[in-house]
mmCIF file of C-alpha atoms in Angstrom:
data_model
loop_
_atom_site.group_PDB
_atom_site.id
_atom_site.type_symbol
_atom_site.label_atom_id
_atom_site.label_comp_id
_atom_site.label_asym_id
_atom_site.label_seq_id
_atom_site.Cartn_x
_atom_site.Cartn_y
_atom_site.Cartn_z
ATOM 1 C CA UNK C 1409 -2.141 -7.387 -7.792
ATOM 2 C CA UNK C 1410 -5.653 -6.298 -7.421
ATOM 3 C CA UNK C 1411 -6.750 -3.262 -4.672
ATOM 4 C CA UNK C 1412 -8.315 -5.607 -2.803
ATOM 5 C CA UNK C 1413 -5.366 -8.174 -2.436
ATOM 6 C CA UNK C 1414 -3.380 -4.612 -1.261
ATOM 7 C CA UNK C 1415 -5.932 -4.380 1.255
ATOM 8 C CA UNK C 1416 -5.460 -7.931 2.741
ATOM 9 C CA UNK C 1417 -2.418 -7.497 3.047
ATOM 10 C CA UNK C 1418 -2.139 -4.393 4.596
ATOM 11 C CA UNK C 1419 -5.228 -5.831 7.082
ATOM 12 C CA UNK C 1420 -7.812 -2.815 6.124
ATOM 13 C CA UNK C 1421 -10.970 -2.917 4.302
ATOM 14 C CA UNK C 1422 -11.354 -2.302 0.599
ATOM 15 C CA UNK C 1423 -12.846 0.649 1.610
ATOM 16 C CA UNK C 1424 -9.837 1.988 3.731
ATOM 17 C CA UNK C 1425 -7.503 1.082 0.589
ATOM 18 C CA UNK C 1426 -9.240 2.953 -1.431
ATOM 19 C CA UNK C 1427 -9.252 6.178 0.495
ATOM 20 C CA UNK C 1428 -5.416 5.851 0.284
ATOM 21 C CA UNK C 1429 -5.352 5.532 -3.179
ATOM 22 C CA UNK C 1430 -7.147 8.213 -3.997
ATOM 23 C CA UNK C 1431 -5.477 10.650 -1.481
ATOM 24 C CA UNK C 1432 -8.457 11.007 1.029
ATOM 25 C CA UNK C 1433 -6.160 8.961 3.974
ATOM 26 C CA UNK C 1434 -2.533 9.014 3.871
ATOM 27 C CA UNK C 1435 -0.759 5.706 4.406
ATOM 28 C CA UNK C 1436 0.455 4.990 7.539
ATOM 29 C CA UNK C 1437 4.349 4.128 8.064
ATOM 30 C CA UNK C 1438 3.806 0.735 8.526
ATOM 31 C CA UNK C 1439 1.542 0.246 6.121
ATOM 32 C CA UNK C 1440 4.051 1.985 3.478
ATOM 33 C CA UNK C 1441 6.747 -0.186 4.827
ATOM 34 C CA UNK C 1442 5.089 -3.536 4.201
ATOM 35 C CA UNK C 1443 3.921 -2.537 0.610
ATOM 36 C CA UNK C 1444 7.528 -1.507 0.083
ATOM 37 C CA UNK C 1445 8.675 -5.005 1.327
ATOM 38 C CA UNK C 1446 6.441 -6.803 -0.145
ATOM 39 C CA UNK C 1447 7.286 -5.345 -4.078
ATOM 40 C CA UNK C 1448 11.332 -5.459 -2.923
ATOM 41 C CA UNK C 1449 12.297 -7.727 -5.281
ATOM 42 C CA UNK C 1450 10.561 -5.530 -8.569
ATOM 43 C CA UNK C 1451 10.583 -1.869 -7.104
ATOM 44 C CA UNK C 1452 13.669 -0.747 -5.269
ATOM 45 C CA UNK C 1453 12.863 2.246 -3.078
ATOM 46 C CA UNK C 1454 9.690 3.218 -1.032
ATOM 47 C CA UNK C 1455 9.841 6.658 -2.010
ATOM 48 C CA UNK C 1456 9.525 5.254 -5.706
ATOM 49 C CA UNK C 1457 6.410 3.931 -4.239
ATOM 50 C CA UNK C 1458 5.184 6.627 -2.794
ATOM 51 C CA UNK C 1459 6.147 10.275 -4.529
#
């Protein structure tokens, strides 16, 4: 899954994504929550995601 596809599905702009990425923007809750839901069935925890 590409950055951009990330940032679709989160609704933000490429550009947003990216400041998450790289540490410049936190995510918000919800935004951690859907990425978490969304990789559920491959990743089991979101603070795997997110450490």
């Amino acid at each position: 899954m590409t950055n951009s596809e990330l940032a679709e599905l989160l609704q933000i702009t490429d550009a947003e994504f990216e400041k998450r990425i790289k540490g410049t923007k936190s995510f918000k809750l919800n935004e951690a929550l859907i990425i978490s839901n969304f990789f559920a069935q491959k990743i089991a925890s979101i603070e795997y995601l997110f450490k």
